[in-house]
Backbone as a ProteinNet text record, in pm:
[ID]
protein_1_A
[PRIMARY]
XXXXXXXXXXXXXXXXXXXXXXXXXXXXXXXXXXXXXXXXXXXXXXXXXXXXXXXXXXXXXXXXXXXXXXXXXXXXXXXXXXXXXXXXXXXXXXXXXXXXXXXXXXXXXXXXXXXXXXXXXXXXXXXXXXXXXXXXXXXXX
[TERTIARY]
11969.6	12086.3	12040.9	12061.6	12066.8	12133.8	12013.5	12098.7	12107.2	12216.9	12171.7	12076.1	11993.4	11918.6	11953.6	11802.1	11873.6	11749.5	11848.1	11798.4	11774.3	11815.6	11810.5	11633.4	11586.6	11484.7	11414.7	11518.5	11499.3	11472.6	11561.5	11576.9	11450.5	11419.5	11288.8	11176.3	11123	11059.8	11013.3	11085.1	11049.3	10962.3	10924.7	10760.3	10851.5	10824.3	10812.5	10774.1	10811.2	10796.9	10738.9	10637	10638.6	10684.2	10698.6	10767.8	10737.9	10819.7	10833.3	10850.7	10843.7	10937.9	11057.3	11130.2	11292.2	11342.6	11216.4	11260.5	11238.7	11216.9	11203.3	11336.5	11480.6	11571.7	11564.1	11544.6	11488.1	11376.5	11276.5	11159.3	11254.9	11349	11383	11487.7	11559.3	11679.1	11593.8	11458.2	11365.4	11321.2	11300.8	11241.9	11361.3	11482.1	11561	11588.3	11636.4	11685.6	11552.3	11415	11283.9	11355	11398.7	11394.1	11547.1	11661.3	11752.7	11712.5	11612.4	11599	11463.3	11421.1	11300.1	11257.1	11392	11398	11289.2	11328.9	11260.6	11198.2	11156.8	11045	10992.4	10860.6	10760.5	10753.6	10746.4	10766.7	10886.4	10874.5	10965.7	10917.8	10963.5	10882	11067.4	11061.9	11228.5	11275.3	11248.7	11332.2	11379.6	11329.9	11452.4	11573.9	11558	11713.1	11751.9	11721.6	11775.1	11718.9	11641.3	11564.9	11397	11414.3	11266.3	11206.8	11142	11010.5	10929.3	10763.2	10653.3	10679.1	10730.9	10767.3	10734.6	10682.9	10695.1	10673.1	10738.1	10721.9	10736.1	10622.7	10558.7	10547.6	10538.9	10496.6	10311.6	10274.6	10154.1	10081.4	9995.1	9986	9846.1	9720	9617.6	9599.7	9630.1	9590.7	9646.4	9627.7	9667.2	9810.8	9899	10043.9	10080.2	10196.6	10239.6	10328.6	10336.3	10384.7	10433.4	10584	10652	10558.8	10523.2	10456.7	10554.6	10508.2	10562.2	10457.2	10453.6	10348.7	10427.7	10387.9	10453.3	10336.8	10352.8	10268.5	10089	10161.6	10035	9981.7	9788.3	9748.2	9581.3	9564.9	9441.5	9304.8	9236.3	9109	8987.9	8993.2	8899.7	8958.6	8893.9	8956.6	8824.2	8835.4	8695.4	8791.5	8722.5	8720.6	8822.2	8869.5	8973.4	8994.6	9106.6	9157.2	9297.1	9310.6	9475.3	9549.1	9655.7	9760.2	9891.1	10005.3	10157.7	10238.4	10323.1	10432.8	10539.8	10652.5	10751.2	10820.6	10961.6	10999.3	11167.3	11221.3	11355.6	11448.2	11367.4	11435	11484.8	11383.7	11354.7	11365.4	11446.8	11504.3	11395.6	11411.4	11310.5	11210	11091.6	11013.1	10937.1	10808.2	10660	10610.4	10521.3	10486.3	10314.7	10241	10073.4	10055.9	9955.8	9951.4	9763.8	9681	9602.8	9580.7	9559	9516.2	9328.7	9368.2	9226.7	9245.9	9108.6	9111.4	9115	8997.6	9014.3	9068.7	9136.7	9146.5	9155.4	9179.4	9136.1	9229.3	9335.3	9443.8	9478	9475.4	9506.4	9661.3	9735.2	9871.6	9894.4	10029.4	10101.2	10195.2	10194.8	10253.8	10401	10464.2	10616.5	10603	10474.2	10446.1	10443.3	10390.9	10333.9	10187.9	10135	9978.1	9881.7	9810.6	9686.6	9658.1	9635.1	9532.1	9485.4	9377.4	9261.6	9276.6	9283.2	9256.7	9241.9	9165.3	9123.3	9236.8	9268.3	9316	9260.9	9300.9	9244.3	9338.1	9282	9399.6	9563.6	9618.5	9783.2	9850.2	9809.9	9847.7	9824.1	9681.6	9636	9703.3	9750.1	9826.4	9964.4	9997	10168.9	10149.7	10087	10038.5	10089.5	9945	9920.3	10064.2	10128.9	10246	10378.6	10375.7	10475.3	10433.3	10313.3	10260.9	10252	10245.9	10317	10421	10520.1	10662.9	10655.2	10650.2	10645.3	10535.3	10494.1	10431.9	10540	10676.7	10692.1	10645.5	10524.1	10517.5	10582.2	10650.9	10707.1	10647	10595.8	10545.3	10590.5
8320.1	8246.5	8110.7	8113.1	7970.7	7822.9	7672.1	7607.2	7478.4	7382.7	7267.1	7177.8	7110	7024.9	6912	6869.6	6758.9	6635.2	6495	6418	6275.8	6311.2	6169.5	6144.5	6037.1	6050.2	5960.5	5955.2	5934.4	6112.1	6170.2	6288.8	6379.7	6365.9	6449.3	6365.1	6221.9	6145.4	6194	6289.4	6346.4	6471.4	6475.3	6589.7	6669.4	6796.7	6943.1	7044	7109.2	7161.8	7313.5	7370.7	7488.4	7608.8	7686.9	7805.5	7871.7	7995.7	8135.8	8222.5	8342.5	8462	8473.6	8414	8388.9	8252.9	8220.5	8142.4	8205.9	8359.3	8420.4	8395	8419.2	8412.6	8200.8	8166.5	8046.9	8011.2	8087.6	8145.1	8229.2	8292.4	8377.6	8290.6	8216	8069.4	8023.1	7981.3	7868.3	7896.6	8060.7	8105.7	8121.1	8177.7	8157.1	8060.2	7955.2	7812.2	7796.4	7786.5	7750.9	7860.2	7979.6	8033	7937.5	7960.6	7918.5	7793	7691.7	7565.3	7593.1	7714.6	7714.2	7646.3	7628.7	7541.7	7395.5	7355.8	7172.7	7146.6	7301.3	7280.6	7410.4	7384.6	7488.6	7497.3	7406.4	7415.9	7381.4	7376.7	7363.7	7358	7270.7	7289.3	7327.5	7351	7370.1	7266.3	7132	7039.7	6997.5	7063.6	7018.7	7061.9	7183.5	7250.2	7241	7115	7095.2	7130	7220.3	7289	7208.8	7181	7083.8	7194	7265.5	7403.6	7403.8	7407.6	7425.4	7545.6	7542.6	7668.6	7587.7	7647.7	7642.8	7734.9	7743.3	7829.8	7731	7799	7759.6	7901.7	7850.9	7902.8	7888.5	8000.7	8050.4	8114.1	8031.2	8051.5	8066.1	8109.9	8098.5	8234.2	8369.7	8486.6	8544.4	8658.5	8695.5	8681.4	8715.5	8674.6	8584.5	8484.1	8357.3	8520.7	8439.9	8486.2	8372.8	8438.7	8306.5	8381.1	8268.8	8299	8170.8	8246.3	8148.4	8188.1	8059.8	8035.2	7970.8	7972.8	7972.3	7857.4	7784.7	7654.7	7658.6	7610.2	7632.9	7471.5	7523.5	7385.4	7423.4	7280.1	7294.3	7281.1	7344.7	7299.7	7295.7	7273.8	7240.9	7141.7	7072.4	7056.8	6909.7	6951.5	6901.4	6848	6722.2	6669.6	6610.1	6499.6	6390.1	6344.8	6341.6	6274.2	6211.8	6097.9	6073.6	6181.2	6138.8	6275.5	6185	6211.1	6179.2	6297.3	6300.3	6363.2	6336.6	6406.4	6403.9	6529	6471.4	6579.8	6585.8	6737.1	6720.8	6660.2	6611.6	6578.2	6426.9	6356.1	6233.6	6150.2	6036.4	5954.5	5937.5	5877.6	5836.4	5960.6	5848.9	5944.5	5975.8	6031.5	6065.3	5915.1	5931.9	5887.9	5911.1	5768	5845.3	5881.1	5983.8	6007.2	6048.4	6075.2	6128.2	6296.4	6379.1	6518.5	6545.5	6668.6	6763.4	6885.7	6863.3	6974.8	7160.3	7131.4	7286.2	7242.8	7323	7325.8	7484.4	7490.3	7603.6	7572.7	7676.1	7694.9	7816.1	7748.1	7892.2	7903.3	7989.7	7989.5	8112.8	8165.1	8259.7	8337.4	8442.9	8515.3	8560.9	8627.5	8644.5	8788.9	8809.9	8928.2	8857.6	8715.5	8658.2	8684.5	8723	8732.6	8687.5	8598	8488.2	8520.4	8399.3	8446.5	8316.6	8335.5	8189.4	8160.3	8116.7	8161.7	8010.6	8022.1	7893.8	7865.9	7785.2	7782.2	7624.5	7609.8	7553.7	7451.4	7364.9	7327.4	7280.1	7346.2	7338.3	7362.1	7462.6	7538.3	7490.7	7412.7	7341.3	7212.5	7145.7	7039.4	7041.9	7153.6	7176.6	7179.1	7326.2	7331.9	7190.6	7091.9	6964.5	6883	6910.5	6853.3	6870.2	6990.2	7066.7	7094.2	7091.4	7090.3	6935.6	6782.9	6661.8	6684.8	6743.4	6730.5	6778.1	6861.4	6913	6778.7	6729.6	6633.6	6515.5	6499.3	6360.4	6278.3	6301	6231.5	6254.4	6169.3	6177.6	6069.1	6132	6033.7	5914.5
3881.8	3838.2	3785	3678.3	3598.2	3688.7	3749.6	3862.7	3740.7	3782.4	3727.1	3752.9	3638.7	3667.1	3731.2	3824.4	3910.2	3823.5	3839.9	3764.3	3814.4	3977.5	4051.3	4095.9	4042.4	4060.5	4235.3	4311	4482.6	4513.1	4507.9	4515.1	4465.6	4345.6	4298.9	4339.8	4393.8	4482.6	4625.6	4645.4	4807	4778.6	4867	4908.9	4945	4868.3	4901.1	5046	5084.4	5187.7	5164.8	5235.1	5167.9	5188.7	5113.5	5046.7	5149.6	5166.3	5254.6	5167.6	5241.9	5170.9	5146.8	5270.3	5267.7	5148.1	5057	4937.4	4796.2	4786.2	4650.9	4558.8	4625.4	4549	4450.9	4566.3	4475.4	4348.4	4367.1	4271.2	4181.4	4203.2	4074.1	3992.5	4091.1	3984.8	3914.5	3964.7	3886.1	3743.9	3797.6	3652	3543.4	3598.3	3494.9	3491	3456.9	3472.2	3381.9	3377	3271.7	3169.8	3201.3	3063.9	3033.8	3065.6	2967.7	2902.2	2935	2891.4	2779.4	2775.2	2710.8	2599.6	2536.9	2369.4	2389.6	2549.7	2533.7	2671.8	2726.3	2861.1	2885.6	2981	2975.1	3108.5	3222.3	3328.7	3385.7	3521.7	3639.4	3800.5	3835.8	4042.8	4099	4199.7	4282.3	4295	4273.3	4324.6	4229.7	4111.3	3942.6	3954.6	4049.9	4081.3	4216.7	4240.6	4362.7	4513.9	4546.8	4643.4	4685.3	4765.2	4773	4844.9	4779.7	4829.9	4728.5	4743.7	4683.2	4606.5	4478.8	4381.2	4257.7	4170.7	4028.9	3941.8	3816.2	3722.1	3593.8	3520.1	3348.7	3276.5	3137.6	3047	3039.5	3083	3083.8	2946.8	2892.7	2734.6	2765.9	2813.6	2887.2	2822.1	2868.1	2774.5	2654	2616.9	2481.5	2468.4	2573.4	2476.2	2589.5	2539	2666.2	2771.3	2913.4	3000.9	3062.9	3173.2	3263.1	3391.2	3459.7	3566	3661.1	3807.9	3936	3983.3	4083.4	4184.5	4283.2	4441.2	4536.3	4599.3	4646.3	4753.5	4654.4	4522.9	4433.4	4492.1	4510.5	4569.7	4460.6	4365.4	4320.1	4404.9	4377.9	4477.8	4375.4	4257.8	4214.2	4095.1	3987.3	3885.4	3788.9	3702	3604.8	3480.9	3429	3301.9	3307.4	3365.3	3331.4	3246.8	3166.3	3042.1	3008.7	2907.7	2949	2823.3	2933.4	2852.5	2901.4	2750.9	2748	2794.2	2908.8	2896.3	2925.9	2862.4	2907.4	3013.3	3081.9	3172.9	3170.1	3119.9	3120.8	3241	3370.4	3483.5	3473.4	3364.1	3390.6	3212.8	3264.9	3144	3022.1	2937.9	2827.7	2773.6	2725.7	2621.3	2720.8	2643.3	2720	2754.2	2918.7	2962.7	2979.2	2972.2	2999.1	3146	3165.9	3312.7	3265.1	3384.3	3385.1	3381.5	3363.3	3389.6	3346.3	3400.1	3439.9	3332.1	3231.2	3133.7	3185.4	3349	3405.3	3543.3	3586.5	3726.8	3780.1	3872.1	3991.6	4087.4	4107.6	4192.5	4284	4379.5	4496.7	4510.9	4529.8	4492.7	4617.7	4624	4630.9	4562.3	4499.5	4384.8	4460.3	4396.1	4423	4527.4	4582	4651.4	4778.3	4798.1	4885.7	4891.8	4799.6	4805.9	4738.4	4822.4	4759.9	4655.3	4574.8	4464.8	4402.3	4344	4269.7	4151.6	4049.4	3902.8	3872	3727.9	3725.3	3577.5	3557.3	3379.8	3339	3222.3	3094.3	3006.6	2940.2	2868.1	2893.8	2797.6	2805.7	2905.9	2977.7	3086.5	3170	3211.3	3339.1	3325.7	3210.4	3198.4	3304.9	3246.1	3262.9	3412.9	3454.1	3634.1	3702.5	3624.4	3730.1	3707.8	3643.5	3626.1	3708.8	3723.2	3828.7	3973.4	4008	4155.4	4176.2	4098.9	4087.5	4121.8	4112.1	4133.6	4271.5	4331.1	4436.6	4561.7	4521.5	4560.7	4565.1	4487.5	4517.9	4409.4	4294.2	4223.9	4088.5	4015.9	3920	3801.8	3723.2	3599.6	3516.1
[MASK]
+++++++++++++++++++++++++++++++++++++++++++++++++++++++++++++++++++++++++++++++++++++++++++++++++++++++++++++++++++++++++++++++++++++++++++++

């Protein structure tokens, strides 16, 4: 179900709690709610829609065709090549903002099965990631 965006930024300021199984129906609002907005965002963490749980879903452009992927208490454990990077976030007023990111990173996650998994990504994708596991953190750019 498509939720409204939340835009108070006290509210998206608070740390995340993490995810269960008894939070998939939340993982499945998230992803729709990224798709209906797809026109002017690529990600999403749960507390854009209100729900403070370690969830996010992006546009995953990393293999041959883009895919929406979720990840559940996604935590990086590796991450190489610091560089500055502008973004912006539909949660949050104004333009793009500079922030730092990591060209690769390496993320251990939980899939919508509940089952571990590693993968490293790259680029655009590792941008967006570090952007939305930020949110879930409390930090907002």
């Amino acid at each position: 179900m498509v939720k409204e965006l939340v835009h108070d930024p006290v509210f998206l300021g608070g740390k995340s709690e993490e995810a269960t199984s008894h939070d998939l129906q939340t993982a499945r609002d998230l992803l729709d709610t990224l798709v209906f907005h797809k026109e002017g965002c690529v990600g999403m963490a749960a507390n854009m829609i209100g729900v403070r749980k370690r969830i996010i879903a992006f546009l995953d452009e990393s293999g041959k065709a883009p895919v929406y992927t979720v990840m559940l208490n996604p935590e990086i454990i590796k991450k190489e090549g610091l560089y500055d990077a502008k973004e912006g976030c539909v949660s949050l007023l104004g333009g793009p903002r500079p922030c730092k990111r990591y060209k690769s990173i390496k993320v251990k996650y939980q899939n919508t099965e509940m089952q571990t998994r590693i993968k490293t990504f790259t680029g655009w994708t590792a941008q967006i990631i570090q952007h939305e596991i930020d949110h879930c953190s409390g930090i907002l750019i």
